[in-house]
Short mmCIF file of C-alpha atoms in Angstrom, two decimals:
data_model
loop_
_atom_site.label_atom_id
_atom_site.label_comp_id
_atom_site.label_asym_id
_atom_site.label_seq_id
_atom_site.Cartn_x
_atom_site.Cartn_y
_atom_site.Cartn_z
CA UNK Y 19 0.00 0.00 0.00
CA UNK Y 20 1.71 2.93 -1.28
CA UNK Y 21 0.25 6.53 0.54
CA UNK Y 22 1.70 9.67 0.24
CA UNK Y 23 2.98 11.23 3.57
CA UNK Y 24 0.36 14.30 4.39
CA UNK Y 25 3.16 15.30 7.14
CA UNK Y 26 5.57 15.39 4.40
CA UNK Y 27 7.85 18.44 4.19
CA UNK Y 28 7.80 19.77 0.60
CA UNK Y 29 11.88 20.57 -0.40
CA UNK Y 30 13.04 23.51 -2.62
CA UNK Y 31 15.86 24.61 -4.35
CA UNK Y 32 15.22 28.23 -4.30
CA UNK Y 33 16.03 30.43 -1.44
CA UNK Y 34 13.33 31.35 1.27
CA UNK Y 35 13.15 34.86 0.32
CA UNK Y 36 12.17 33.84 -2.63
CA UNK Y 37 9.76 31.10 -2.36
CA UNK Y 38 7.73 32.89 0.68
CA UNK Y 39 7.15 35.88 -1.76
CA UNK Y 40 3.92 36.03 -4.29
CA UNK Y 41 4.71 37.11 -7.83
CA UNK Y 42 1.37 38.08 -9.86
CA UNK Y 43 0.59 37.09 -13.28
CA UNK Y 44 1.46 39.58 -15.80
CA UNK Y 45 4.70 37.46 -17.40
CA UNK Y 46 6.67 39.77 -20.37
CA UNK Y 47 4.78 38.78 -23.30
CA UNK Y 48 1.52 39.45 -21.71
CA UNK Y 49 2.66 42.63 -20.54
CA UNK Y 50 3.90 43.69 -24.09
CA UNK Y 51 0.63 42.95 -25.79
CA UNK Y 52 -1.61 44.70 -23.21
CA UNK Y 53 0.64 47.57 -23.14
CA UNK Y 54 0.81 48.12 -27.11
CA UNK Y 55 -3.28 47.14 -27.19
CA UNK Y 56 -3.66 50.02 -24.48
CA UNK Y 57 -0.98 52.53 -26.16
CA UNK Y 58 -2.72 52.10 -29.98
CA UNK Y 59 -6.36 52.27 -27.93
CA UNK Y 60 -4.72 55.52 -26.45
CA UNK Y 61 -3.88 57.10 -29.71
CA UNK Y 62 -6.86 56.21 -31.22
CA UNK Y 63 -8.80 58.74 -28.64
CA UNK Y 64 -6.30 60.69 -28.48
CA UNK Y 65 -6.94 61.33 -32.46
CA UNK Y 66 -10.55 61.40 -32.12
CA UNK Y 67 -10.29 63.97 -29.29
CA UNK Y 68 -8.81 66.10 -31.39
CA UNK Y 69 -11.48 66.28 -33.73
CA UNK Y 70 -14.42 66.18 -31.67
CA UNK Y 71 -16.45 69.35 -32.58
CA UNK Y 72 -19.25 69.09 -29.47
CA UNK Y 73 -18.63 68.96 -26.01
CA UNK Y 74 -20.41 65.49 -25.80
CA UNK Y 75 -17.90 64.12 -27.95
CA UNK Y 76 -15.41 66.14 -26.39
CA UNK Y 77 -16.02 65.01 -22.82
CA UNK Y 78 -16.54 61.13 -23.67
CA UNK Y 79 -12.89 60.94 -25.58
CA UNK Y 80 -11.34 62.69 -22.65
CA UNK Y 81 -13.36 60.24 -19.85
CA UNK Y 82 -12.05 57.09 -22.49
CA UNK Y 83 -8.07 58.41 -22.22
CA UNK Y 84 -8.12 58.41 -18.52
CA UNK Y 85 -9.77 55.46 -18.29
CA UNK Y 86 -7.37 53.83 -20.27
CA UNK Y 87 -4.30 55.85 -18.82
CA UNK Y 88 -5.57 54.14 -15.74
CA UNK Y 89 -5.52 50.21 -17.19
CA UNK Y 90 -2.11 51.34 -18.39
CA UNK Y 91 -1.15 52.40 -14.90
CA UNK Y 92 -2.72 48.97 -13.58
CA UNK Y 93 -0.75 47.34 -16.01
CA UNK Y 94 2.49 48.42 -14.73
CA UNK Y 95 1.61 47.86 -11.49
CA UNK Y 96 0.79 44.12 -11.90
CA UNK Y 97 4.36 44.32 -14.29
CA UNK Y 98 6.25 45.36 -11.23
CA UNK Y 99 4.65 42.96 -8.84
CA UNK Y 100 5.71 40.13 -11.12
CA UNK Y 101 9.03 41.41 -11.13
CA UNK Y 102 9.21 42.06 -7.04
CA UNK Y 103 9.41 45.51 -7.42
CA UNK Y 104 6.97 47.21 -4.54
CA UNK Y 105 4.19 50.11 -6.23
CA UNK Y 106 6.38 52.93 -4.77
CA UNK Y 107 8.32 52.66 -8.73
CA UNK Y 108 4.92 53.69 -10.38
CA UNK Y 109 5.89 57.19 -9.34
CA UNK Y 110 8.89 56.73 -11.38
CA UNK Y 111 6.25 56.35 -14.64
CA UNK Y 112 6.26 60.25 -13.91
CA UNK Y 113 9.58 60.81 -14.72
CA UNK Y 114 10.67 61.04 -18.57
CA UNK Y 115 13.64 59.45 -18.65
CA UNK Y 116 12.87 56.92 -16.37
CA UNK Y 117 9.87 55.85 -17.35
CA UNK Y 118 11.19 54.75 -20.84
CA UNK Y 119 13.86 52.96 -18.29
CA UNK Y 120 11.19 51.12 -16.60
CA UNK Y 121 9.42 50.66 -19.78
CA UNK Y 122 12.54 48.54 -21.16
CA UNK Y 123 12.30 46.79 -17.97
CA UNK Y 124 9.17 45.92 -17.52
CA UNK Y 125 9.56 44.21 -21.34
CA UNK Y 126 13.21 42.20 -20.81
CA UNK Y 127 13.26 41.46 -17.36
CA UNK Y 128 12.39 37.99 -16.05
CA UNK Y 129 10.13 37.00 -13.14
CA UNK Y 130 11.41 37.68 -9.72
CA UNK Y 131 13.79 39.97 -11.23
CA UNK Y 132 13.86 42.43 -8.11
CA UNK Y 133 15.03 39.24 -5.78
CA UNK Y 134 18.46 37.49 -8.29
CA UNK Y 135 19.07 40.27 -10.63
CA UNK Y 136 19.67 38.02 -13.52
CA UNK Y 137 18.48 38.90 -17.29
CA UNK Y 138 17.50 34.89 -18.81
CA UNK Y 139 18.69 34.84 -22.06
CA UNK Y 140 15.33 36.04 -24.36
CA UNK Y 141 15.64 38.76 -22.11
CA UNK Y 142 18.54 39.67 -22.95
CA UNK Y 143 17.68 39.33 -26.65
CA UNK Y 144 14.72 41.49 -26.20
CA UNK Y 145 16.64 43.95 -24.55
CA UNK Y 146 18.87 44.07 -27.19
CA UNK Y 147 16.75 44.34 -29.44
CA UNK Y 148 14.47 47.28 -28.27
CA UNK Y 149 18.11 49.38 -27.33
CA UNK Y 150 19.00 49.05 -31.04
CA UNK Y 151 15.53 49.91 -32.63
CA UNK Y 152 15.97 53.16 -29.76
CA UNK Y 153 18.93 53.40 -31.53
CA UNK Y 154 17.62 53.50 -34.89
CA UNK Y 155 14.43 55.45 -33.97
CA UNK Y 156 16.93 58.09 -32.89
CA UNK Y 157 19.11 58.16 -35.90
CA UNK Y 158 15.95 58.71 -38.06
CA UNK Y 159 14.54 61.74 -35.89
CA UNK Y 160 18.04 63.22 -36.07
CA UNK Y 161 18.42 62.76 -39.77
CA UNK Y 162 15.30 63.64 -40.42
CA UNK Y 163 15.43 67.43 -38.43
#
């Protein structure tokens, strides 16, 4: 009669910092499609706002961009969790420079990446990847002026 052991003690390899802490959901590819579906939704009323012509139209484009500023928001937040980075680094979406910082981030980074600090290696890809279209995107604004 073979039972398992209910009393058992279940073994780990990873460090207890690690295992006792709860990472959400929102993985990097998920994250990457939600963001782009919320950024093209975005400029989408952000181009309709600009033509509205009544003040109906004018008020329901503007309640439809902060409503989806705020799933963007949301968004990074569950990004960040998943990472192990606490909400205090949302503020940092204010900041310009940082925000396209936490932006790369949020896209490359593995899960848990707050706790070991280690880029896998399709993050690394991605994140070279995304520098050099920066890169390129830069060149052409320059060259273009």
């Amino acid at each position: 009669m073979s039972s398992s052991n209910p009393f058992e003690v279940l073994q780990s390899t990873e460090p207890a910092s690690v295992t006792t802490h709860h990472y959400g959901s929102m993985g990097r590819w998920l994250f990457c499609l939600s963001f782009t579906g919320l950024l093209f939704m975005q400029l989408v009323a952000f181009v309709m706002l600009r033509m509205s012509m009544s003040l109906t139209t004018f008020l329901f484009f503007t309640v439809t961009h902060l409503v989806l500023l705020a799933l963007q928001i949301r968004t990074f937040a569950a990004r960040l969790k998943h990472l192990g980075y606490s909400r205090v680094w949302l503020w940092a979406l204010l900041a310009p420079p940082m925000n396209l910082v936490l932006l790369l981030h949020c896209c490359t980074a593995p899960m848990g990446y707050h706790h070991h600090a280690k880029y896998d290696r399709r993050g690394s890809f991605c994140l070279v990847i995304l520098l050099a279209a920066l890169m390129l995107f830069g060149a052409l604004v320059v060259l273009a002026a």
